[in-house]
Amino acid sequence: MNLDSDMLWRRCAHLGRVLLPLVDQDPGRQADRHENLRTGGIDRAVGEQLIEILAALAAHAAAIDASVKFDALSLKEVAKAAADKRIFELLAGLPDTFTDVRDEQAVSLFRLAAYDGRQASRWLSWLSMEVRHALIVLAERSATPPATCGDAFRWAAAANLPQ
């Protein structure tokens, strides 16, 4: 993996990690998500890990398609990728190896669910809509649309979320 693709993936993974904590700043959002996961029969920890990696994969796909720097990429473009890209399309262009074991495990979990073809693949479709919704919620926070990935990173830093 070259330095640029490694850096792009790390930025995408970081966006995935900060997405839920940022959205959870809205009252009741976390409780609603947990209830939706429970209702869908999805373990909360697994569901949230899949949401994180889906956000990272959507960001990666959108970034590859865009001709702008990652921090300038619109959150709505990432949301569009989460909703419009087929599950298998999100896996295209991913690094073969990951510097973070957590990313590697999450991508492996995603691949298993995608290839499962049963309930797990249905979960991914549903979770991609959850990612889309979360990204739109964040995008609409910006007073000067369109909100970008860079804005999300600034909000995460202001909220003292882990870098």
Short mmCIF file of N, CA, C and O in Angstrom, two decimals, residues 15 19 54-55 58-59 62 73-85 90 128-139 149:
data_model
loop_
_atom_site.label_atom_id
_atom_site.label_comp_id
_atom_site.label_asym_id
_atom_site.label_seq_id
_atom_site.Cartn_x
_atom_site.Cartn_y
_atom_site.Cartn_z
N LEU A 15 -13.05 8.94 10.24
CA LEU A 15 -14.41 9.44 10.07
C LEU A 15 -15.42 8.42 10.59
O LEU A 15 -16.37 8.77 11.30
N LEU A 19 -18.09 9.19 13.73
CA LEU A 19 -19.46 9.42 13.27
C LEU A 19 -20.49 9.23 14.39
O LEU A 19 -21.27 10.14 14.67
N LEU A 54 -18.84 0.68 7.76
CA LEU A 54 -19.62 1.11 6.60
C LEU A 54 -19.39 2.58 6.30
O LEU A 54 -19.26 2.97 5.13
N ALA A 55 -19.32 3.40 7.33
CA ALA A 55 -19.04 4.83 7.12
C ALA A 55 -17.65 5.01 6.51
O ALA A 55 -17.47 5.80 5.58
N ALA A 58 -17.81 3.82 2.85
CA ALA A 58 -18.52 4.79 2.02
C ALA A 58 -17.65 6.02 1.78
O ALA A 58 -17.60 6.55 0.66
N ALA A 59 -16.95 6.47 2.81
CA ALA A 59 -16.06 7.62 2.67
C ALA A 59 -14.93 7.29 1.69
O ALA A 59 -14.58 8.11 0.84
N ALA A 62 -16.39 7.24 -1.84
CA ALA A 62 -16.68 8.61 -2.29
C ALA A 62 -15.39 9.37 -2.59
O ALA A 62 -15.32 10.12 -3.57
N LEU A 73 -14.26 16.80 1.03
CA LEU A 73 -15.32 15.92 0.55
C LEU A 73 -16.60 16.18 1.34
O LEU A 73 -16.60 16.16 2.57
N SER A 74 -17.69 16.42 0.65
CA SER A 74 -18.98 16.70 1.28
C SER A 74 -19.49 15.46 2.02
O SER A 74 -19.44 14.35 1.50
N LEU A 75 -20.01 15.68 3.23
CA LEU A 75 -20.62 14.57 3.97
C LEU A 75 -21.81 14.01 3.23
O LEU A 75 -22.10 12.81 3.31
N LYS A 76 -22.49 14.86 2.47
CA LYS A 76 -23.63 14.37 1.69
C LYS A 76 -23.18 13.44 0.56
O LYS A 76 -23.89 12.51 0.21
N GLU A 77 -21.97 13.67 0.01
CA GLU A 77 -21.44 12.76 -1.00
C GLU A 77 -21.11 11.40 -0.37
O GLU A 77 -21.32 10.36 -0.99
N VAL A 78 -20.60 11.43 0.85
CA VAL A 78 -20.32 10.18 1.56
C VAL A 78 -21.64 9.47 1.86
O VAL A 78 -21.75 8.25 1.69
N ALA A 79 -22.66 10.23 2.27
CA ALA A 79 -23.98 9.65 2.54
C ALA A 79 -24.56 9.02 1.27
O ALA A 79 -25.15 7.94 1.32
N LYS A 80 -24.37 9.69 0.14
CA LYS A 80 -24.85 9.17 -1.15
C LYS A 80 -24.15 7.85 -1.47
O LYS A 80 -24.79 6.89 -1.91
N ALA A 81 -22.84 7.79 -1.23
CA ALA A 81 -22.11 6.55 -1.48
C ALA A 81 -22.62 5.43 -0.58
O ALA A 81 -22.76 4.28 -1.01
N ALA A 82 -22.91 5.77 0.68
CA ALA A 82 -23.42 4.76 1.62
C ALA A 82 -24.75 4.19 1.13
O ALA A 82 -25.01 2.99 1.29
N ALA A 83 -25.58 5.05 0.54
CA ALA A 83 -26.90 4.60 0.10
C ALA A 83 -26.89 3.98 -1.29
O ALA A 83 -27.62 3.03 -1.54
N ASP A 84 -26.06 4.52 -2.18
CA ASP A 84 -26.14 4.13 -3.59
C ASP A 84 -25.19 3.01 -4.01
O ASP A 84 -25.48 2.28 -4.96
N LYS A 85 -24.07 2.90 -3.33
CA LYS A 85 -23.10 1.86 -3.72
C LYS A 85 -23.60 0.51 -3.23
O LYS A 85 -24.10 0.38 -2.12
N LEU A 90 -18.39 -1.23 -2.23
CA LEU A 90 -17.70 -0.56 -1.13
C LEU A 90 -16.36 -1.22 -0.82
O LEU A 90 -15.47 -0.58 -0.27
N SER A 128 -26.44 0.42 6.22
CA SER A 128 -25.97 1.47 5.30
C SER A 128 -26.95 2.64 5.29
O SER A 128 -26.53 3.80 5.17
N MET A 129 -28.22 2.37 5.48
CA MET A 129 -29.21 3.46 5.59
C MET A 129 -29.02 4.21 6.91
O MET A 129 -29.20 5.43 6.97
N GLU A 130 -28.64 3.50 7.94
CA GLU A 130 -28.33 4.14 9.24
C GLU A 130 -27.13 5.06 9.09
O GLU A 130 -27.11 6.18 9.61
N VAL A 131 -26.11 4.62 8.35
CA VAL A 131 -24.93 5.44 8.10
C VAL A 131 -25.33 6.67 7.30
O VAL A 131 -24.94 7.80 7.62
N ARG A 132 -26.12 6.47 6.27
CA ARG A 132 -26.58 7.59 5.45
C ARG A 132 -27.30 8.62 6.31
O ARG A 132 -27.04 9.82 6.23
N HIS A 133 -28.21 8.15 7.14
CA HIS A 133 -28.96 9.05 8.02
C HIS A 133 -28.02 9.81 8.96
O HIS A 133 -28.16 11.03 9.13
N ALA A 134 -27.08 9.12 9.57
CA ALA A 134 -26.14 9.76 10.50
C ALA A 134 -25.32 10.83 9.79
O ALA A 134 -25.10 11.92 10.33
N LEU A 135 -24.87 10.54 8.58
CA LEU A 135 -24.08 11.52 7.83
C LEU A 135 -24.92 12.74 7.45
O LEU A 135 -24.43 13.87 7.50
N ILE A 136 -26.16 12.52 7.11
CA ILE A 136 -27.04 13.65 6.77
C ILE A 136 -27.31 14.49 8.01
O ILE A 136 -27.32 15.72 7.94
N VAL A 137 -27.53 13.84 9.16
CA VAL A 137 -27.70 14.58 10.42
C VAL A 137 -26.49 15.48 10.65
O VAL A 137 -26.63 16.66 10.98
N LEU A 138 -25.30 14.95 10.47
CA LEU A 138 -24.09 15.75 10.65
C LEU A 138 -23.99 16.86 9.60
O LEU A 138 -23.65 18.00 9.93
N ALA A 139 -24.29 16.53 8.36
CA ALA A 139 -24.19 17.52 7.28
C ALA A 139 -25.11 18.70 7.54
O ALA A 139 -24.77 19.85 7.23
N CYS A 149 -16.01 16.43 5.33
CA CYS A 149 -15.32 15.51 6.23
C CYS A 149 -14.42 16.30 7.18
O CYS A 149 -14.32 15.97 8.35
#
